[in-house]
C-alpha positions as a LaTeX table, in Angstrom:
\begin{tabular}{lrrr}
\hline
Residue & $x$ (\AA) & $y$ (\AA) & $z$ (\AA) \\
\hline
Tyr1 & $-28.15$ & 71.20 & $-63.58$ \\
Ala2 & $-26.40$ & 68.36 & $-65.42$ \\
Ala3 & $-25.37$ & 70.77 & $-68.17$ \\
Leu4 & $-23.92$ & 73.18 & $-65.61$ \\
Leu5 & $-21.86$ & 70.39 & $-64.04$ \\
Ala6 & $-20.66$ & 69.21 & $-67.43$ \\
Ala7 & $-19.27$ & 72.71 & $-68.04$ \\
Asp8 & $-17.44$ & 72.80 & $-64.70$ \\
Glu9 & $-13.66$ & 73.19 & $-64.74$ \\
His10 & $-13.21$ & 70.47 & $-62.10$ \\
Pro11 & $-12.70$ & 67.18 & $-64.04$ \\
Leu12 & $-14.75$ & 64.98 & $-61.67$ \\
Leu13 & $-17.69$ & 67.41 & $-61.59$ \\
Ala14 & $-17.58$ & 67.77 & $-65.37$ \\
Lys15 & $-17.66$ & 63.98 & $-65.77$ \\
Met16 & $-20.53$ & 63.72 & $-63.29$ \\
Gly17 & $-22.48$ & 66.25 & $-65.32$ \\
Ala18 & $-21.79$ & 64.47 & $-68.60$ \\
Ala19 & $-22.83$ & 61.11 & $-67.14$ \\
Ala20 & $-26.00$ & 62.54 & $-65.59$ \\
Ala21 & $-26.98$ & 64.21 & $-68.86$ \\
Ala22 & $-26.42$ & 60.96 & $-70.73$ \\
Ala23 & $-28.51$ & 59.02 & $-68.21$ \\
Leu24 & $-31.36$ & 61.49 & $-68.65$ \\
Ala25 & $-31.13$ & 61.02 & $-72.42$ \\
Gly26 & $-31.54$ & 57.24 & $-72.13$ \\
Cys27 & $-29.59$ & 54.12 & $-71.22$ \\
Ser28 & $-28.20$ & 53.66 & $-74.71$ \\
Glu29 & $-26.36$ & 56.97 & $-74.36$ \\
Thr30 & $-24.78$ & 56.27 & $-70.98$ \\
Val31 & $-21.97$ & 53.78 & $-71.50$ \\
Glu32 & $-19.11$ & 56.00 & $-72.65$ \\
Pro33 & $-19.65$ & 58.95 & $-70.25$ \\
Val34 & $-20.31$ & 56.62 & $-67.30$ \\
Ala35 & $-17.19$ & 54.59 & $-68.08$ \\
Asp36 & $-15.26$ & 57.86 & $-68.15$ \\
Leu37 & $-16.73$ & 58.78 & $-64.76$ \\
Val38 & $-16.07$ & 55.48 & $-62.96$ \\
Ala39 & $-12.44$ & 55.62 & $-64.08$ \\
Glu40 & $-12.11$ & 58.36 & $-61.43$ \\
Thr41 & $-12.87$ & 55.65 & $-58.79$ \\
His42 & $-14.89$ & 58.11 & $-56.73$ \\
Ala43 & $-16.88$ & 55.81 & $-54.43$ \\
Pro44 & $-20.29$ & 57.59 & $-54.46$ \\
Thr45 & $-20.32$ & 57.94 & $-58.23$ \\
Val46 & $-19.24$ & 54.31 & $-58.71$ \\
Ala47 & $-22.13$ & 53.26 & $-56.47$ \\
Trp48 & $-24.46$ & 55.43 & $-58.59$ \\
Ala49 & $-23.08$ & 53.81 & $-61.74$ \\
Met50 & $-23.89$ & 50.33 & $-60.40$ \\
Arg51 & $-27.45$ & 51.42 & $-59.59$ \\
Leu52 & $-27.70$ & 52.76 & $-63.14$ \\
Ala53 & $-26.36$ & 49.47 & $-64.53$ \\
Arg54 & $-29.08$ & 47.53 & $-62.70$ \\
His55 & $-31.73$ & 50.02 & $-63.86$ \\
Cys56 & $-30.65$ & 49.89 & $-67.48$ \\
Gly57 & $-30.09$ & 46.15 & $-67.72$ \\
Gly58 & $-29.37$ & 44.59 & $-71.09$ \\
Ala59 & $-26.28$ & 45.49 & $-73.08$ \\
Ser60 & $-26.00$ & 48.96 & $-71.54$ \\
Gly61 & $-26.13$ & 47.63 & $-67.98$ \\
Ser62 & $-23.53$ & 44.97 & $-68.76$ \\
Ala63 & $-21.23$ & 47.53 & $-70.38$ \\
Ile64 & $-21.45$ & 49.81 & $-67.33$ \\
Ala65 & $-20.71$ & 46.89 & $-65.00$ \\
Leu66 & $-17.73$ & 45.93 & $-67.14$ \\
Ala67 & $-16.44$ & 49.52 & $-66.92$ \\
Val68 & $-16.71$ & 49.38 & $-63.12$ \\
Leu69 & $-14.84$ & 46.08 & $-62.99$ \\
Arg70 & $-12.05$ & 47.43 & $-65.18$ \\
Ala71 & $-11.85$ & 50.64 & $-63.15$ \\
Ala72 & $-11.40$ & 48.55 & $-60.00$ \\
Glu73 & $-8.65$ & 46.60 & $-61.71$ \\
Ala74 & $-6.87$ & 49.75 & $-62.87$ \\
Ala75 & $-7.15$ & 51.23 & $-59.38$ \\
Gly76 & $-5.60$ & 48.15 & $-57.80$ \\
Ala77 & $-8.71$ & 47.49 & $-55.72$ \\
Ala78 & $-8.22$ & 46.05 & $-52.26$ \\
Ser79 & $-6.71$ & 42.58 & $-52.14$ \\
Arg80 & $-9.70$ & 41.23 & $-50.21$ \\
Pro81 & $-13.35$ & 41.87 & $-51.10$ \\
Gly82 & $-14.95$ & 44.08 & $-48.47$ \\
Asp83 & $-11.79$ & 46.07 & $-47.72$ \\
Gly84 & $-12.84$ & 49.05 & $-49.81$ \\
Ala85 & $-15.60$ & 50.59 & $-51.85$ \\
Met86 & $-13.98$ & 49.75 & $-55.19$ \\
Ala87 & $-13.52$ & 46.12 & $-54.16$ \\
Asp88 & $-17.19$ & 45.93 & $-53.18$ \\
Ala89 & $-18.17$ & 47.56 & $-56.48$ \\
Ala90 & $-16.01$ & 45.09 & $-58.41$ \\
Val91 & $-17.76$ & 42.14 & $-56.76$ \\
Ala92 & $-21.16$ & 43.69 & $-57.48$ \\
Ala93 & $-20.18$ & 44.31 & $-61.11$ \\
Ala94 & $-18.96$ & 40.72 & $-61.47$ \\
Ala95 & $-22.24$ & 39.43 & $-60.03$ \\
Leu96 & $-24.24$ & 41.50 & $-62.53$ \\
Leu97 & $-22.07$ & 40.28 & $-65.42$ \\
Ala98 & $-22.42$ & 36.68 & $-64.24$ \\
Asp99 & $-26.18$ & 37.19 & $-64.57$ \\
Thr100 & $-26.19$ & 39.05 & $-67.87$ \\
Asp101 & $-22.96$ & 38.39 & $-69.78$ \\
Pro102 & $-20.93$ & 35.42 & $-68.46$ \\
Ala103 & $-18.79$ & 35.36 & $-71.60$ \\
Ala104 & $-17.50$ & 38.88 & $-70.91$ \\
Leu105 & $-16.79$ & 37.92 & $-67.31$ \\
Ala106 & $-14.91$ & 34.82 & $-68.49$ \\
Thr107 & $-12.65$ & 37.05 & $-70.58$ \\
Glu108 & $-11.95$ & 39.27 & $-67.56$ \\
Leu109 & $-11.08$ & 36.24 & $-65.41$ \\
Thr110 & $-8.72$ & 34.97 & $-68.10$ \\
His111 & $-6.99$ & 38.35 & $-68.26$ \\
Ala112 & $-6.67$ & 38.43 & $-64.46$ \\
Ser113 & $-5.16$ & 34.95 & $-64.61$ \\
Glu114 & $-2.65$ & 35.96 & $-67.28$ \\
Arg115 & $-1.59$ & 38.95 & $-65.16$ \\
Gly116 & $-1.33$ & 36.85 & $-62.02$ \\
Asp117 & $-3.77$ & 39.25 & $-60.34$ \\
Ala118 & $-5.01$ & 37.12 & $-57.43$ \\
Ala119 & $-7.15$ & 39.91 & $-55.96$ \\
Met120 & $-9.10$ & 40.42 & $-59.18$ \\
Gln121 & $-9.49$ & 36.66 & $-59.67$ \\
Arg122 & $-11.08$ & 36.38 & $-56.22$ \\
Met123 & $-13.38$ & 39.37 & $-56.71$ \\
Ile124 & $-14.60$ & 38.09 & $-60.07$ \\
Leu125 & $-15.26$ & 34.61 & $-58.66$ \\
Leu126 & $-16.95$ & 35.96 & $-55.55$ \\
Gly127 & $-19.30$ & 37.93 & $-57.79$ \\
Ala128 & $-20.00$ & 34.85 & $-59.90$ \\
Leu129 & $-20.77$ & 32.86 & $-56.75$ \\
Arg130 & $-23.44$ & 35.42 & $-55.89$ \\
Ser131 & $-25.21$ & 34.73 & $-59.17$ \\
Thr132 & $-27.92$ & 32.11 & $-59.61$ \\
Asn133 & $-27.34$ & 31.91 & $-63.36$ \\
Pro134 & $-26.20$ & 28.35 & $-64.23$ \\
Ala135 & $-24.28$ & 29.77 & $-67.19$ \\
Ala136 & $-22.00$ & 31.60 & $-64.75$ \\
Ala137 & $-19.99$ & 28.40 & $-64.38$ \\
Val138 & $-18.54$ & 28.93 & $-67.87$ \\
Ile139 & $-16.30$ & 31.71 & $-66.59$ \\
Val140 & $-13.81$ & 29.19 & $-65.20$ \\
Arg141 & $-13.25$ & 27.77 & $-68.67$ \\
Ala142 & $-10.84$ & 29.63 & $-70.93$ \\
Pro143 & $-12.69$ & 31.32 & $-73.82$ \\
Gly144 & $-11.91$ & 29.56 & $-77.07$ \\
Ala145 & $-9.83$ & 26.83 & $-75.40$ \\
Glu146 & $-10.04$ & 23.35 & $-76.86$ \\
Asn147 & $-12.18$ & 20.87 & $-74.90$ \\
Gly148 & $-13.21$ & 23.61 & $-72.50$ \\
Ala149 & $-9.86$ & 23.74 & $-70.73$ \\
Pro150 & $-10.05$ & 25.47 & $-67.34$ \\
Val151 & $-8.54$ & 28.89 & $-66.76$ \\
His152 & $-5.21$ & 28.51 & $-64.97$ \\
Leu153 & $-5.61$ & 30.10 & $-61.54$ \\
Ser154 & $-2.28$ & 30.26 & $-59.74$ \\
Asp155 & $-3.93$ & 31.60 & $-56.57$ \\
Pro156 & $-5.08$ & 28.54 & $-54.55$ \\
Thr157 & $-7.97$ & 30.41 & $-52.94$ \\
Ala158 & $-9.28$ & 31.52 & $-56.33$ \\
Ala159 & $-8.89$ & 27.96 & $-57.62$ \\
Ala160 & $-11.00$ & 26.65 & $-54.72$ \\
Met161 & $-13.65$ & 29.28 & $-55.49$ \\
Ala162 & $-13.68$ & 28.15 & $-59.13$ \\
Thr163 & $-14.15$ & 24.53 & $-58.03$ \\
Leu164 & $-17.08$ & 25.55 & $-55.84$ \\
Leu165 & $-18.64$ & 27.58 & $-58.65$ \\
Glu166 & $-18.55$ & 24.66 & $-61.06$ \\
Ala167 & $-19.88$ & 22.24 & $-58.44$ \\
Arg168 & $-22.83$ & 24.51 & $-57.69$ \\
His169 & $-24.08$ & 24.26 & $-61.25$ \\
Arg170 & $-23.13$ & 20.65 & $-62.05$ \\
Pro171 & $-26.19$ & 18.36 & $-62.32$ \\
Glu172 & $-24.35$ & 15.32 & $-60.98$ \\
Leu173 & $-21.61$ & 15.31 & $-58.35$ \\
Thr174 & $-19.09$ & 12.49 & $-57.90$ \\
Glu175 & $-17.12$ & 11.00 & $-55.02$ \\
Ala176 & $-14.10$ & 12.95 & $-56.26$ \\
Asp177 & $-16.19$ & 16.12 & $-55.98$ \\
Tyr178 & $-17.08$ & 15.10 & $-52.43$ \\
Ala179 & $-13.44$ & 14.93 & $-51.37$ \\
Val180 & $-12.69$ & 18.42 & $-52.67$ \\
Leu181 & $-15.90$ & 20.00 & $-51.39$ \\
Ala182 & $-15.46$ & 18.45 & $-47.94$ \\
Gly183 & $-11.92$ & 19.82 & $-47.92$ \\
Ile184 & $-13.18$ & 23.31 & $-48.76$ \\
Ala185 & $-15.87$ & 23.06 & $-46.08$ \\
Gly186 & $-13.30$ & 21.98 & $-43.51$ \\
Ala187 & $-10.88$ & 24.77 & $-44.49$ \\
Met188 & $-8.34$ & 22.17 & $-45.64$ \\
Val189 & $-8.65$ & 23.18 & $-49.30$ \\
Pro190 & $-6.78$ & 25.23 & $-50.24$ \\
Ser191 & $-4.00$ & 23.98 & $-48.00$ \\
Ala192 & $-2.04$ & 26.28 & $-45.69$ \\
Pro193 & $-0.60$ & 28.86 & $-45.97$ \\
Ala194 & $-3.21$ & 29.78 & $-48.59$ \\
Glu195 & $-6.20$ & 31.68 & $-47.27$ \\
Pro196 & $-9.31$ & 29.46 & $-46.79$ \\
Leu197 & $-12.65$ & 30.50 & $-48.18$ \\
Gly198 & $-14.96$ & 32.54 & $-45.96$ \\
Glu199 & $-17.61$ & 30.85 & $-43.87$ \\
Pro200 & $-20.56$ & 31.49 & $-46.25$ \\
Leu201 & $-18.68$ & 29.77 & $-49.09$ \\
Arg202 & $-17.55$ & 26.91 & $-46.85$ \\
Leu203 & $-21.19$ & 26.37 & $-45.86$ \\
Gln204 & $-22.08$ & 26.13 & $-49.55$ \\
Ala205 & $-19.31$ & 23.58 & $-50.01$ \\
Ala206 & $-20.57$ & 21.56 & $-47.03$ \\
Trp207 & $-24.10$ & 21.49 & $-48.46$ \\
Leu208 & $-22.82$ & 20.37 & $-51.86$ \\
Ala209 & $-20.70$ & 17.68 & $-50.19$ \\
Leu210 & $-23.85$ & 16.36 & $-48.51$ \\
Arg211 & $-25.57$ & 16.42 & $-51.90$ \\
Cys212 & $-22.78$ & 14.26 & $-53.33$ \\
Arg213 & $-23.86$ & 11.46 & $-51.02$ \\
Gly214 & $-27.58$ & 12.18 & $-51.06$ \\
His215 & $-27.63$ & 13.31 & $-47.45$ \\
Gln216 & $-28.90$ & 16.85 & $-47.97$ \\
Arg217 & $-32.54$ & 16.04 & $-47.15$ \\
Val218 & $-31.62$ & 14.29 & $-43.91$ \\
Ala219 & $-29.37$ & 17.21 & $-42.97$ \\
Leu220 & $-32.15$ & 19.72 & $-43.75$ \\
Ala221 & $-34.65$ & 17.75 & $-41.67$ \\
Arg222 & $-32.23$ & 17.75 & $-38.74$ \\
Ile223 & $-31.62$ & 21.49 & $-39.07$ \\
Leu224 & $-35.37$ & 22.22 & $-39.13$ \\
Ala225 & $-35.85$ & 19.95 & $-36.12$ \\
Gly226 & $-33.14$ & 21.76 & $-34.19$ \\
Asp227 & $-30.92$ & 18.66 & $-34.02$ \\
Pro228 & $-27.35$ & 19.88 & $-33.22$ \\
Lys229 & $-25.90$ & 16.80 & $-34.94$ \\
\hline
\end{tabular}
């Protein structure tokens, strides 16, 4: 069946057949034909490609996720994550890369910064914030920069997301961190008219702000006790 599709005159069907045949041959054979397929930005096949990336794992899985992320960029994926299938796929791809290849994701964030692509910056950072990999925090530092200089993020919302990402994986938080995290939690950082972070991310910021002052255990005890304060 895959061979029949690969011989089809319709470009999308032919690419689907080639990718399916490659997947049947083994993960190491999939990267190029799957990258060719996701460039079509056909939502069901992109979703299939992300499932394949998770199944393959390793270098092949990371390469497929990177292809999805770049396809979303080329397609001008929706300016806000959740607005479209390609935007959702880009966030999922960024999350997988944050788990498996943070260095590659750091390069993509740097490129998005250099292009001034605020939408891609946000999608990459949202994906990284979904990862539990402590090494994901390196993506906000410019690859090869002296003294680990941060990536310049002209979009204030993306910059706030980068601050939150670093704070999540920092062993010790300071009073200066508290001020910024409390501002994010209270939707004061970034300042208007920039778009504040969504509620799940503001809740993360609030928890980290409590951690700055050692109040997280008291807060958790109150939550478990049903204390509205």
